[in-house]
Structures are given as C-alpha cells and as structure tokens.
Coordinates of C-alpha atoms in Angstrom, one line a residue:
G1 CA 0.0 0.0 0.0
S2 CA 0.9 3.6 0.5
G3 CA 1.9 3.3 4.1
L4 CA -0.9 5.5 5.4
G5 CA -3.0 2.8 7.0
G6 CA -6.0 3.2 4.6
V7 CA -7.0 -0.4 4.5
S8 CA -6.3 -0.8 8.3
S9 CA -8.4 2.3 9.0
N10 CA -11.3 0.9 7.0
A11 CA -11.2 -2.4 8.9
G12 CA -10.8 -0.6 12.3
T13 CA -13.7 1.7 11.5
V14 CA -16.0 -1.2 10.6
L15 CA -15.0 -3.0 13.9
K16 CA -15.6 0.3 15.8
Y17 CA -19.0 0.6 14.3
L18 CA -19.9 -3.0 15.1
T19 CA -18.8 -2.4 18.7
E20 CA -20.7 0.9 19.0
T21 CA -23.9 -0.8 17.7
K22 CA -23.5 -3.7 20.1
Q23 CA -23.0 -6.3 17.3
L24 CA -19.6 -7.1 18.8
T25 CA -18.1 -6.7 22.2
L26 CA -15.0 -4.5 22.6
H27 CA -13.0 -7.6 23.4
E28 CA -14.3 -9.3 20.2
S29 CA -13.4 -6.3 18.1
E30 CA -9.9 -6.1 19.6
M31 CA -9.3 -9.8 18.9
F32 CA -10.5 -9.4 15.2
A33 CA -8.3 -6.3 14.9
K34 CA -5.2 -8.1 16.0
Q35 CA -5.9 -10.9 13.5
L36 CA -6.5 -8.4 10.6
G37 CA -3.3 -6.5 10.9
A38 CA -0.7 -4.9 13.2
D39 CA -2.1 -1.4 12.9
V40 CA -5.8 -2.2 12.9
P41 CA -6.1 -2.0 16.7
F42 CA -5.1 1.7 16.6
F43 CA -8.2 2.5 14.6
L44 CA -10.5 1.2 17.2
N45 CA -9.6 4.3 19.2
P46 CA -7.8 6.6 16.7
V47 CA -6.2 9.3 18.9
P48 CA -2.7 10.6 18.6
S49 CA -0.6 7.8 20.2
W50 CA 2.9 6.4 20.6
V51 CA 2.6 3.0 19.1
T52 CA 5.1 0.2 19.9
G53 CA 5.3 -3.6 19.6
I54 CA 3.8 -4.6 16.3
G55 CA 1.0 -2.0 16.8
E56 CA -0.7 -3.4 19.8
I57 CA 0.8 -1.2 22.5
R58 CA -0.6 2.3 22.3
T59 CA 0.1 5.2 24.7
P60 CA -2.0 8.4 24.0
I61 CA 0.0 11.6 23.5
C62 CA -1.5 15.0 24.4
F63 CA -0.7 18.0 22.3
R64 CA -1.2 21.7 23.0
P65 CA -4.0 22.9 20.8
E66 CA -1.9 25.4 18.9
I67 CA 0.4 22.7 17.6
K68 CA -2.1 21.9 14.8
S69 CA -1.6 25.3 13.3
Q70 CA 2.2 25.3 13.7
L71 CA 2.9 22.2 11.6
C72 CA 2.4 21.9 7.9
F73 CA 2.6 18.5 6.1
L74 CA 3.4 17.7 2.5
L75 CA 2.6 14.2 1.3
V76 CA 4.1 12.7 -1.9
L77 CA 1.7 9.9 -3.0
F78 CA 3.0 7.5 -5.7
P79 CA 0.8 5.5 -8.0
F80 CA 2.5 2.2 -6.9
P81 CA 2.4 0.3 -3.7
T82 CA 5.2 -1.3 -1.8
S83 CA 5.0 -4.7 -0.2
T84 CA 5.4 -4.6 3.6
P85 CA 6.0 -8.3 4.1
S86 CA 8.6 -8.5 1.3
L87 CA 10.5 -5.4 2.6
F88 CA 10.6 -6.8 6.1
Q89 CA 11.9 -10.1 4.8
K90 CA 14.6 -8.3 2.8
Y91 CA 15.6 -6.4 5.9
R92 CA 15.8 -9.6 7.9
D93 CA 17.8 -11.3 5.1
L94 CA 20.4 -8.5 5.3
S95 CA 20.6 -9.1 9.1
L96 CA 20.1 -5.5 9.7
P97 CA 19.3 -4.4 13.3
F98 CA 16.3 -2.4 14.3
S99 CA 16.9 0.8 16.3
P100 CA 16.1 0.6 20.0
P101 CA 12.8 2.3 21.0
L102 CA 13.0 6.0 21.7
K103 CA 12.7 7.0 25.3
L104 CA 9.9 9.6 25.4
D105 CA 8.1 11.4 28.2
L106 CA 4.5 10.7 27.3
T107 CA 3.1 12.1 30.6
E108 CA 3.5 15.7 29.6
T109 CA 1.5 17.7 27.0
W110 CA 3.6 18.2 23.9
N111 CA 4.3 21.7 22.6
F112 CA 5.9 22.8 19.4
G113 CA 9.4 22.5 20.9
S114 CA 8.9 18.9 22.1
M115 CA 7.4 17.9 18.7
V116 CA 10.5 19.3 16.9
Q117 CA 12.8 17.5 19.4
F118 CA 10.9 14.3 18.7
L119 CA 11.1 14.7 14.9
K120 CA 14.8 15.3 15.0
S121 CA 15.4 12.2 17.1
T122 CA 13.3 9.7 15.0
Q123 CA 14.1 7.6 12.0
N124 CA 12.6 4.8 9.9
D125 CA 15.0 1.8 9.8
L126 CA 13.4 0.5 6.5
E127 CA 13.7 3.8 4.6
S128 CA 17.1 3.3 3.1
L129 CA 16.2 -0.2 1.9
V130 CA 13.0 1.0 0.3
A131 CA 14.7 4.1 -1.3
S132 CA 17.5 1.9 -2.7
H133 CA 14.9 -0.2 -4.6
S134 CA 12.8 2.8 -5.8
D135 CA 14.3 5.7 -7.7
P136 CA 11.1 7.8 -7.4
I137 CA 11.1 7.4 -3.6
H138 CA 14.8 8.2 -3.5
K139 CA 14.3 11.3 -5.5
A140 CA 11.3 12.5 -3.5
L141 CA 13.1 12.1 -0.2
K142 CA 16.2 13.9 -1.5
S143 CA 14.1 16.8 -2.8
L144 CA 12.1 17.0 0.4
R145 CA 15.2 17.0 2.6
S146 CA 16.9 19.7 0.5
S147 CA 14.1 22.1 1.5
S148 CA 15.2 21.9 5.2
P149 CA 12.0 20.5 6.8
L150 CA 11.6 19.8 10.4
Y151 CA 11.5 16.1 9.3
A152 CA 11.2 14.3 6.0
G153 CA 10.8 10.6 5.6
L154 CA 8.9 7.5 4.4
S155 CA 5.6 6.5 5.9
G156 CA 6.1 2.9 7.1
T157 CA 7.4 0.9 4.2
G158 CA 6.0 3.4 1.8
S159 CA 5.3 4.3 -0.8
T160 CA 4.2 7.7 0.6
C161 CA 7.0 10.2 1.4
F162 CA 6.2 13.1 3.6
A163 CA 7.8 16.2 5.2
V164 CA 6.8 18.4 8.2
F165 CA 7.3 22.1 8.0
S166 CA 6.9 25.0 10.4
S167 CA 5.2 27.3 7.8
E168 CA 2.8 27.1 4.8
K169 CA 5.4 29.0 2.7
E170 CA 8.1 26.4 3.4
R171 CA 5.7 23.7 2.5
A172 CA 4.6 25.4 -0.7
D173 CA 8.2 26.0 -1.7
A174 CA 9.1 22.3 -1.2
A175 CA 6.0 21.3 -3.3
K176 CA 7.3 23.5 -6.2
E177 CA 10.7 21.8 -6.0
L178 CA 9.0 18.4 -6.5
Q179 CA 7.5 19.6 -9.8
A180 CA 10.9 18.8 -11.4
F181 CA 10.1 15.1 -11.4
C182 CA 6.5 14.8 -10.4
R183 CA 4.3 14.8 -13.5
D184 CA 1.1 15.7 -11.7
L185 CA 1.2 17.7 -8.5
N186 CA -1.9 18.6 -6.6
C187 CA -1.0 19.8 -3.1
R188 CA -3.2 21.5 -0.6
C189 CA -3.4 21.8 3.1
V190 CA -6.1 19.8 4.8
F191 CA -7.4 20.5 8.3
A192 CA -9.4 17.8 10.1
E193 CA -10.5 17.1 13.6
T194 CA -10.7 13.3 14.0
Y195 CA -10.7 13.0 17.7

C-alpha cells in the first residue's frame, strides 16, 4: 500500500461501528483487529498515540491545541504500492538491526518544541532499503530534505513520502521543487478534527 493505513483504518472503522452498535463486544473487536493487521487495533480508538510492539501497544499523546496550526505537512503519494512483508523479509535477510525504541516522556503535554525535538530524534529503519529499490522514492526524499523541513521521511514501508514544515510558505516552496520530477502535482493543506 501507500503506508498511510488506509485499509487498516477501513477495517478498524467497521469494527468500531460494530462495537458501538453492540454487534460485537469490545473484546471481540480487539481480537479481530489483531488478526487483521498490526495497525488495525489503533483505529478502534484513533487518537494521537505512541505505538510500539507490532502496533498493539498504544500510549496516547496530548498536544497543546496550537500545535495543529504550527505544523504543515506535505505528502508525496505514488501510483504504486510497496509490499510490507517482502520489505521486512529483505531487511531480515540482510541481518540489519532495528533501532532501539525511543525514550519519550508521554506524561507531559507536547508543545511545538517537544514535537520538533521528537522529529529530530526519529528515523525509519526501513527507509534506506526502500529508497535503494525505488528511484522515485529516493528522488522524492532527496528533494524534500533539500528544503530543510523539520523532518522528512517515508511512511512505514512506503510508498508515501512526507515532510513536516513550520510554515505554509516552506511547504509550498518544497512542493514547487517536487515539480521537477512529479508529473502531476496537486497539493493542498487539509485540516481535520478526527478525535
């Protein structure tokens, strides 16, 4: 898929609906969610969370309200999927280690500074492997990073690349740079309250 949890969110939303309408118990929905996929359980209660394990351990994160207006996101969606199982297998075949989990203080409400600090300390272990097998992903990441975002990376195993900026102007400038190799570019900022 694209690495944005689309199929998982659909499955989680259906299970959430079945629970809310008393067709399944919460326990039954949680059991089905784990069987359907690692990130499906998140969508039973989709609030900003720090997710560990294979997706089953979730710790909610509280953000200061103004953080939503201080961060601008740019997504680069490709018309091709990547295969999560095959990429994890390639990673294992190369005997590459996974990074240790980040130590985060999840008891405090995050502000802009704590979000920036988090972004600067994070990485996606699978990103270099995926980029080495996909020239479009490699080019997109290089272009995004050249625009000095707070963070740029690959969502999961891809194929979506993204960048986080502290202003709409920076985001718009980065989008213009992508036009050099993106045939069709349609970017806009989307605001949504989902929790």
